[in-house]
């Protein structure tokens, strides 16, 4: 029975990971377009790559050279919405991790 709960919490954790990575990807694309950085989708992939967020750090270092040129209020609203969705993904990751550890220790 505990193995079912472990599988459920692992699934919750994975949903959180996928959701957070997707939101970071979309935020990066919007930001790169607003700064007129070439190949914004590639920058989004770069930001979501790496085990220790080194892709995101590289993107943040790269974007310092490019000031924001054109961003609409709709894009700003979308960025804020995606930040909140990424936070929900992080909450899912925390809940999944806590549940996983609880049931592993309980077994």
PDB file of C-alpha atoms in Angstrom:
ATOM      1  CA  UNK A   1       0.000   0.000   0.000  1.00  0.00           C
ATOM      2  CA  UNK A   2       2.828   2.380   0.819  1.00  0.00           C
ATOM      3  CA  UNK A   3       4.311   1.812  -2.631  1.00  0.00           C
ATOM      4  CA  UNK A   4       1.187   3.295  -4.177  1.00  0.00           C
ATOM      5  CA  UNK A   5       1.587   6.434  -2.077  1.00  0.00           C
ATOM      6  CA  UNK A   6       5.267   6.605  -2.999  1.00  0.00           C
ATOM      7  CA  UNK A   7       4.335   6.421  -6.685  1.00  0.00           C
ATOM      8  CA  UNK A   8       1.701   9.128  -6.214  1.00  0.00           C
ATOM      9  CA  UNK A   9       4.139  11.495  -4.517  1.00  0.00           C
ATOM     10  CA  UNK A  10       6.794  10.840  -7.156  1.00  0.00           C
ATOM     11  CA  UNK A  11       4.205  11.709  -9.802  1.00  0.00           C
ATOM     12  CA  UNK A  12       3.315  14.925  -7.947  1.00  0.00           C
ATOM     13  CA  UNK A  13       7.020  15.789  -7.783  1.00  0.00           C
ATOM     14  CA  UNK A  14       7.470  15.174 -11.505  1.00  0.00           C
ATOM     15  CA  UNK A  15       4.446  17.340 -12.361  1.00  0.00           C
ATOM     16  CA  UNK A  16       6.020  20.122 -10.306  1.00  0.00           C
ATOM     17  CA  UNK A  17       9.352  19.768 -12.118  1.00  0.00           C
ATOM     18  CA  UNK A  18       7.813  19.799 -15.587  1.00  0.00           C
ATOM     19  CA  UNK A  19       5.548  22.739 -14.748  1.00  0.00           C
ATOM     20  CA  UNK A  20       8.357  24.833 -13.290  1.00  0.00           C
ATOM     21  CA  UNK A  21      10.730  24.134 -16.178  1.00  0.00           C
ATOM     22  CA  UNK A  22       8.049  25.022 -18.738  1.00  0.00           C
ATOM     23  CA  UNK A  23       7.224  28.298 -16.988  1.00  0.00           C
ATOM     24  CA  UNK A  24      10.910  29.282 -16.827  1.00  0.00           C
ATOM     25  CA  UNK A  25      11.211  28.467 -20.535  1.00  0.00           C
ATOM     26  CA  UNK A  26       8.246  30.687 -21.452  1.00  0.00           C
ATOM     27  CA  UNK A  27       9.387  33.552 -19.188  1.00  0.00           C
ATOM     28  CA  UNK A  28      12.828  33.424 -20.777  1.00  0.00           C
ATOM     29  CA  UNK A  29      11.361  33.572 -24.280  1.00  0.00           C
ATOM     30  CA  UNK A  30       9.267  36.642 -23.422  1.00  0.00           C
ATOM     31  CA  UNK A  31      12.245  38.328 -21.775  1.00  0.00           C
ATOM     32  CA  UNK A  32      14.591  37.548 -24.673  1.00  0.00           C
ATOM     33  CA  UNK A  33      12.095  38.939 -27.201  1.00  0.00           C
ATOM     34  CA  UNK A  34      11.675  42.097 -25.118  1.00  0.00           C
ATOM     35  CA  UNK A  35      15.439  42.581 -25.124  1.00  0.00           C
ATOM     36  CA  UNK A  36      15.826  41.774 -28.855  1.00  0.00           C
ATOM     37  CA  UNK A  37      18.161  38.875 -28.162  1.00  0.00           C
ATOM     38  CA  UNK A  38      18.651  36.652 -31.176  1.00  0.00           C
ATOM     39  CA  UNK A  39      17.101  33.170 -31.037  1.00  0.00           C
ATOM     40  CA  UNK A  40      14.818  33.554 -27.992  1.00  0.00           C
ATOM     41  CA  UNK A  41      13.683  29.904 -28.070  1.00  0.00           C
ATOM     42  CA  UNK A  42      17.292  28.763 -27.943  1.00  0.00           C
ATOM     43  CA  UNK A  43      17.813  31.081 -24.972  1.00  0.00           C
ATOM     44  CA  UNK A  44      14.785  29.456 -23.330  1.00  0.00           C
ATOM     45  CA  UNK A  45      16.279  26.021 -23.842  1.00  0.00           C
ATOM     46  CA  UNK A  46      19.605  27.264 -22.500  1.00  0.00           C
ATOM     47  CA  UNK A  47      17.916  28.654 -19.385  1.00  0.00           C
ATOM     48  CA  UNK A  48      16.176  25.361 -18.628  1.00  0.00           C
ATOM     49  CA  UNK A  49      19.221  23.168 -19.167  1.00  0.00           C
ATOM     50  CA  UNK A  50      21.722  22.035 -16.583  1.00  0.00           C
ATOM     51  CA  UNK A  51      21.596  20.217 -13.293  1.00  0.00           C
ATOM     52  CA  UNK A  52      22.493  23.171 -11.107  1.00  0.00           C
ATOM     53  CA  UNK A  53      20.720  25.905 -13.074  1.00  0.00           C
ATOM     54  CA  UNK A  54      23.922  26.868 -14.844  1.00  0.00           C
ATOM     55  CA  UNK A  55      21.891  27.472 -18.025  1.00  0.00           C
ATOM     56  CA  UNK A  56      19.745  30.046 -16.243  1.00  0.00           C
ATOM     57  CA  UNK A  57      22.821  31.694 -14.772  1.00  0.00           C
ATOM     58  CA  UNK A  58      24.414  31.887 -18.234  1.00  0.00           C
ATOM     59  CA  UNK A  59      21.250  33.445 -19.650  1.00  0.00           C
ATOM     60  CA  UNK A  60      21.097  36.004 -16.839  1.00  0.00           C
ATOM     61  CA  UNK A  61      24.738  36.943 -17.441  1.00  0.00           C
ATOM     62  CA  UNK A  62      24.154  37.165 -21.208  1.00  0.00           C
ATOM     63  CA  UNK A  63      21.068  39.380 -20.945  1.00  0.00           C
ATOM     64  CA  UNK A  64      22.854  42.086 -18.949  1.00  0.00           C
ATOM     65  CA  UNK A  65      24.219  43.448 -22.232  1.00  0.00           C
ATOM     66  CA  UNK A  66      20.716  43.938 -23.640  1.00  0.00           C
ATOM     67  CA  UNK A  67      18.369  46.512 -22.061  1.00  0.00           C
ATOM     68  CA  UNK A  68      14.630  45.993 -22.311  1.00  0.00           C
ATOM     69  CA  UNK A  69      13.543  47.685 -25.519  1.00  0.00           C
ATOM     70  CA  UNK A  70       9.957  46.741 -26.151  1.00  0.00           C
ATOM     71  CA  UNK A  71       7.714  44.983 -23.685  1.00  0.00           C
ATOM     72  CA  UNK A  72       3.976  45.410 -23.620  1.00  0.00           C
ATOM     73  CA  UNK A  73       1.788  45.458 -20.550  1.00  0.00           C
ATOM     74  CA  UNK A  74       0.255  42.153 -21.678  1.00  0.00           C
ATOM     75  CA  UNK A  75       3.714  40.559 -21.704  1.00  0.00           C
ATOM     76  CA  UNK A  76       4.421  41.930 -18.228  1.00  0.00           C
ATOM     77  CA  UNK A  77       1.132  40.491 -16.995  1.00  0.00           C
ATOM     78  CA  UNK A  78       1.974  37.149 -18.628  1.00  0.00           C
ATOM     79  CA  UNK A  79       5.405  37.102 -16.967  1.00  0.00           C
ATOM     80  CA  UNK A  80       3.835  37.746 -13.553  1.00  0.00           C
ATOM     81  CA  UNK A  81       1.253  35.022 -14.184  1.00  0.00           C
ATOM     82  CA  UNK A  82       3.951  32.549 -15.201  1.00  0.00           C
ATOM     83  CA  UNK A  83       5.982  33.401 -12.095  1.00  0.00           C
ATOM     84  CA  UNK A  84       2.998  32.449  -9.959  1.00  0.00           C
ATOM     85  CA  UNK A  85       2.534  29.222 -11.921  1.00  0.00           C
ATOM     86  CA  UNK A  86       6.220  28.406 -11.425  1.00  0.00           C
ATOM     87  CA  UNK A  87       5.740  28.938  -7.691  1.00  0.00           C
ATOM     88  CA  UNK A  88       2.831  26.474  -7.751  1.00  0.00           C
ATOM     89  CA  UNK A  89       5.147  24.000  -9.496  1.00  0.00           C
ATOM     90  CA  UNK A  90       7.715  24.466  -6.746  1.00  0.00           C
ATOM     91  CA  UNK A  91       5.019  23.835  -4.131  1.00  0.00           C
ATOM     92  CA  UNK A  92       4.133  20.595  -5.940  1.00  0.00           C
ATOM     93  CA  UNK A  93       7.804  19.604  -5.859  1.00  0.00           C
ATOM     94  CA  UNK A  94       8.001  20.257  -2.120  1.00  0.00           C
ATOM     95  CA  UNK A  95       4.810  18.326  -1.395  1.00  0.00           C
ATOM     96  CA  UNK A  96       5.975  15.430  -3.568  1.00  0.00           C
ATOM     97  CA  UNK A  97       9.394  15.340  -1.915  1.00  0.00           C
ATOM     98  CA  UNK A  98       7.992  15.487   1.619  1.00  0.00           C
ATOM     99  CA  UNK A  99       5.453  12.754   0.897  1.00  0.00           C
ATOM    100  CA  UNK A 100       8.094  10.591  -0.764  1.00  0.00           C
ATOM    101  CA  UNK A 101      10.493  10.895   2.162  1.00  0.00           C
ATOM    102  CA  UNK A 102       7.709  10.285   4.677  1.00  0.00           C
ATOM    103  CA  UNK A 103       6.601   7.039   3.043  1.00  0.00           C
ATOM    104  CA  UNK A 104      10.164   5.842   2.402  1.00  0.00           C
ATOM    105  CA  UNK A 105      10.997   6.271   6.086  1.00  0.00           C
ATOM    106  CA  UNK A 106       7.697   4.670   7.064  1.00  0.00           C
ATOM    107  CA  UNK A 107       8.388   1.566   4.915  1.00  0.00           C
TER     108      UNK A 107
END
